[in-house]
């Protein structure tokens, strides 16, 4: 049973465009939803995270939108840059045990100059 | 920010030998660390939770006798892949909880030949 479904699998965006990646979860007990950025050969790096008490969180060019009733959350990258080209993973967990995260399958983002 | 150092970054070993991977929290104490495994172009799968001073907790399907975890201090957890085989070749990543969330190490690429 896949608890976190991520889409699309790959995404190509022009420089300056908006990149949107979506995730859906099944476990209603999840209350911590981070997004990670991973470059080839490196470990994931936390990009931004959200708890269910808010519907949106913005940090610079990165925004998480959260829909609790639909059990969905998404990452928006505004003004996408070639340096944003990486694999992005969403994850979900219970905050008090957030080390045991369930990850989505990842989205490979390519930003064309 | 908090740093988790993982060593080595790459290792090649012969089939049947054992390999030890270290995960250190450099500027914080981590009573709990997590070990993940990632196959090429796939997501991260939690293997086990490493607890300082006590036995590790393994996820279903992970062989505890093959993947030995030791968490002898508040800043060091080790994963030993025993009697490694080519199918154990993978990217192994550790993570630890720090003040602002969970930080991942840079990963270890294990190749068993």
Short mmCIF file of C-alpha atoms in Angstrom, two decimals:
data_model
loop_
_atom_site.label_atom_id
_atom_site.label_comp_id
_atom_site.label_asym_id
_atom_site.label_seq_id
_atom_site.Cartn_x
_atom_site.Cartn_y
_atom_site.Cartn_z
CA UNK A 1 0.00 0.00 0.00
CA UNK A 2 1.58 3.21 -1.18
CA UNK A 3 0.80 5.80 1.41
CA UNK A 4 2.14 8.83 -0.43
CA UNK A 5 1.54 9.25 -4.15
CA UNK A 6 3.57 11.88 -6.00
CA UNK A 7 3.08 13.28 -9.47
CA UNK A 8 4.31 13.96 -12.04
CA UNK A 9 7.25 11.61 -12.28
CA UNK A 10 9.14 14.14 -14.37
CA UNK A 11 8.63 17.78 -15.21
CA UNK A 12 10.23 20.13 -17.70
CA UNK A 13 9.77 23.85 -17.19
CA UNK A 14 11.19 26.89 -18.91
CA UNK A 15 13.32 29.30 -16.91
CA UNK A 16 11.08 31.76 -15.12
CA UNK A 17 8.08 29.44 -15.19
CA UNK A 18 6.19 27.84 -12.34
CA UNK A 19 6.91 24.26 -11.35
CA UNK A 20 4.10 22.40 -9.59
CA UNK A 21 4.46 19.00 -7.95
CA UNK A 22 1.59 17.24 -6.24
CA UNK A 23 1.32 14.67 -3.49
CA UNK A 24 -1.57 12.78 -1.96
CA UNK A 25 -1.52 10.81 1.25
CA UNK A 26 -3.79 8.22 2.78
CA UNK A 27 -3.00 8.10 6.49
CA UNK A 28 -5.11 10.72 8.26
CA UNK A 29 -2.76 10.53 11.24
CA UNK A 30 0.00 12.22 9.24
CA UNK A 31 0.56 15.77 10.41
CA UNK A 32 3.96 16.75 9.06
CA UNK A 33 4.56 17.25 5.34
CA UNK A 34 8.06 18.19 4.20
CA UNK A 35 9.48 18.57 0.73
CA UNK A 36 13.06 17.57 0.00
CA UNK A 37 15.39 18.49 -2.83
CA UNK A 38 17.99 15.97 -3.90
CA UNK A 39 20.86 16.43 -6.33
CA UNK A 40 22.55 13.39 -7.90
CA UNK A 41 24.83 11.58 -5.49
CA UNK A 42 23.72 13.66 -2.52
CA UNK A 43 21.36 13.16 0.36
CA UNK A 44 18.00 14.93 0.42
CA UNK A 45 17.90 18.46 1.80
CA UNK A 46 14.83 19.85 3.52
CA UNK A 47 13.29 22.55 1.36
CA UNK A 48 10.12 23.50 3.16
CA UNK A 49 7.60 21.79 5.42
CA UNK A 50 4.05 22.36 6.58
CA UNK A 51 1.82 21.26 9.44
CA UNK A 52 -1.99 20.92 8.99
CA UNK A 53 -2.80 24.02 11.00
CA UNK A 54 -2.15 26.20 7.95
CA UNK A 55 -3.21 25.85 4.32
CA UNK A 56 -0.19 27.51 2.78
CA UNK A 57 3.40 28.24 3.63
CA UNK A 58 5.79 30.33 1.60
CA UNK A 59 9.55 30.58 1.82
CA UNK A 60 11.13 32.63 -0.92
CA UNK A 61 10.24 31.12 -4.29
CA UNK A 62 8.89 27.93 -2.70
CA UNK A 63 5.28 27.54 -1.56
CA UNK A 64 3.46 24.57 -0.09
CA UNK A 65 -0.30 24.42 -0.51
CA UNK A 66 -2.11 22.02 1.79
CA UNK A 67 -5.67 20.67 1.47
CA UNK A 68 -6.49 18.64 4.55
CA UNK A 69 -9.94 17.50 3.42
CA UNK A 70 -8.57 16.22 0.12
CA UNK A 71 -5.44 14.83 1.79
CA UNK A 72 -3.29 16.55 -0.78
CA UNK A 73 -0.39 18.96 -0.74
CA UNK A 74 1.69 20.52 -3.44
CA UNK A 75 4.95 22.33 -3.99
CA UNK A 76 5.06 25.42 -6.18
CA UNK A 77 8.39 26.78 -7.36
CA UNK A 78 8.01 30.27 -8.70
CA UNK A 79 10.43 31.80 -11.20
CA UNK A 80 12.05 28.41 -11.73
CA UNK A 81 15.79 28.51 -12.40
CA UNK A 82 18.15 25.99 -14.02
CA UNK A 83 19.75 25.55 -10.60
CA UNK A 84 16.43 24.19 -9.35
CA UNK A 85 16.88 21.17 -11.61
CA UNK A 86 16.89 18.25 -9.18
CA UNK A 87 14.70 15.48 -7.86
CA UNK A 88 12.03 16.55 -5.42
CA UNK A 89 10.46 14.25 -2.85
CA UNK A 90 7.41 14.87 -0.77
CA UNK A 91 7.09 13.05 2.51
CA UNK A 92 4.55 12.57 5.24
CA UNK A 93 4.77 11.47 8.83
CA UNK A 94 3.48 11.92 12.31
CA UNK A 95 5.28 14.93 13.75
CA UNK A 96 6.21 13.27 17.02
CA UNK A 97 7.81 10.48 15.01
CA UNK A 98 8.77 12.43 11.90
CA UNK A 99 12.01 10.56 11.45
CA UNK A 100 9.92 7.68 10.16
CA UNK A 101 8.81 9.46 7.06
CA UNK A 102 7.02 7.91 4.12
CA UNK A 103 8.37 9.35 0.90
CA UNK A 104 6.75 9.86 -2.45
CA UNK A 105 8.42 8.37 -5.50
CA UNK A 106 10.07 11.63 -6.49
CA UNK A 107 9.77 14.12 -9.34
CA UNK A 108 12.69 14.90 -11.58
CA UNK A 109 12.53 18.58 -12.44
CA UNK A 110 14.41 20.01 -15.39
CA UNK A 111 14.42 23.76 -15.84
CA UNK A 112 15.49 24.75 -19.33
CA UNK A 113 17.40 28.00 -19.77
CA UNK B 1 22.50 24.78 10.35
CA UNK B 2 22.81 21.32 11.79
CA UNK B 3 25.06 18.97 9.89
CA UNK B 4 25.00 15.20 9.64
CA UNK B 5 28.24 13.81 8.33
CA UNK B 6 28.22 10.45 6.61
CA UNK B 7 31.33 8.45 5.78
CA UNK B 8 32.42 7.07 3.43
CA UNK B 9 30.68 8.74 0.52
CA UNK B 10 31.54 5.87 -1.79
CA UNK B 11 32.72 2.34 -1.13
CA UNK B 12 33.35 -0.66 -3.34
CA UNK B 13 33.67 -4.02 -1.66
CA UNK B 14 33.94 -7.63 -2.68
CA UNK B 15 31.02 -9.96 -2.33
CA UNK B 16 31.05 -11.69 1.05
CA UNK B 17 32.84 -8.93 2.92
CA UNK B 18 31.37 -6.46 5.42
CA UNK B 19 31.19 -2.71 5.14
CA UNK B 20 30.66 -0.14 7.88
CA UNK B 21 29.02 3.22 7.25
CA UNK B 22 29.24 6.00 9.83
CA UNK B 23 26.73 8.73 10.52
CA UNK B 24 27.74 11.58 12.82
CA UNK B 25 25.81 14.57 14.08
CA UNK B 26 28.45 17.29 14.09
CA UNK B 27 27.00 20.05 16.22
CA UNK B 28 24.09 18.49 18.01
CA UNK B 29 23.21 15.36 19.90
CA UNK B 30 20.99 12.79 18.29
CA UNK B 31 19.44 10.15 20.49
CA UNK B 32 17.70 8.78 17.43
CA UNK B 33 18.97 8.42 13.91
CA UNK B 34 17.34 6.85 10.89
CA UNK B 35 18.79 4.76 8.11
CA UNK B 36 17.30 4.83 4.63
CA UNK B 37 18.09 2.98 1.45
CA UNK B 38 17.60 4.40 -2.02
CA UNK B 39 17.86 2.51 -5.28
CA UNK B 40 18.68 4.44 -8.48
CA UNK B 41 15.89 6.75 -9.52
CA UNK B 42 13.70 5.50 -6.71
CA UNK B 43 12.43 6.84 -3.46
CA UNK B 44 13.89 6.51 0.01
CA UNK B 45 12.85 3.50 2.03
CA UNK B 46 13.27 3.54 5.78
CA UNK B 47 15.34 0.59 6.92
CA UNK B 48 15.68 1.10 10.65
CA UNK B 49 15.59 3.49 13.55
CA UNK B 50 18.80 3.71 15.52
CA UNK B 51 18.43 4.43 19.24
CA UNK B 52 21.33 5.55 21.39
CA UNK B 53 22.14 2.96 24.01
CA UNK B 54 19.54 0.45 22.93
CA UNK B 55 18.67 -1.88 20.10
CA UNK B 56 17.69 -0.58 16.72
CA UNK B 57 14.16 -0.96 15.45
CA UNK B 58 13.98 -2.49 11.99
CA UNK B 59 11.26 -2.01 9.41
CA UNK B 60 9.39 -5.01 8.13
CA UNK B 61 11.39 -6.99 5.63
CA UNK B 62 14.80 -5.64 6.68
CA UNK B 63 17.19 -8.33 7.88
CA UNK B 64 18.56 -7.24 11.23
CA UNK B 65 21.40 -9.76 11.07
CA UNK B 66 22.51 -8.43 7.72
CA UNK B 67 22.23 -4.74 8.49
CA UNK B 68 23.80 -4.28 11.91
CA UNK B 69 23.18 -0.93 13.55
CA UNK B 70 25.09 0.43 16.52
CA UNK B 71 24.37 3.74 18.20
CA UNK B 72 27.01 3.87 20.88
CA UNK B 73 27.05 7.61 21.49
CA UNK B 74 24.81 10.63 21.12
CA UNK B 75 26.63 11.69 17.97
CA UNK B 76 27.43 8.46 16.14
CA UNK B 77 25.41 5.70 14.55
CA UNK B 78 26.93 3.02 12.36
CA UNK B 79 25.40 0.69 9.80
CA UNK B 80 27.34 -2.45 8.96
CA UNK B 81 26.33 -4.40 5.90
CA UNK B 82 27.48 -7.93 6.65
CA UNK B 83 28.35 -10.53 4.03
CA UNK B 84 27.52 -8.06 1.32
CA UNK B 85 26.18 -9.24 -2.02
CA UNK B 86 25.65 -7.39 -5.30
CA UNK B 87 21.95 -6.94 -4.50
CA UNK B 88 22.98 -4.87 -1.47
CA UNK B 89 24.46 -2.28 -3.81
CA UNK B 90 22.53 0.90 -3.14
CA UNK B 91 22.66 4.42 -1.79
CA UNK B 92 22.42 4.44 2.01
CA UNK B 93 21.40 7.64 3.78
CA UNK B 94 21.10 8.48 7.45
CA UNK B 95 19.12 11.27 9.06
CA UNK B 96 18.82 12.77 12.51
CA UNK B 97 16.47 15.15 14.23
CA UNK B 98 17.79 18.55 15.10
CA UNK B 99 16.15 21.70 16.34
CA UNK B 100 14.51 22.70 13.08
CA UNK B 101 13.59 19.34 11.68
CA UNK B 102 15.36 16.36 10.19
CA UNK B 103 18.74 16.62 8.53
CA UNK B 104 20.05 14.02 6.13
CA UNK B 105 23.60 12.93 5.60
CA UNK B 106 25.13 13.15 2.13
CA UNK B 107 24.73 9.42 1.60
CA UNK B 108 27.00 6.46 0.93
CA UNK B 109 27.11 4.78 -2.46
CA UNK B 110 27.82 1.10 -1.84
CA UNK B 111 28.84 -1.07 -4.75
CA UNK B 112 29.36 -4.78 -4.14
CA UNK B 113 31.34 -6.56 -6.85
#
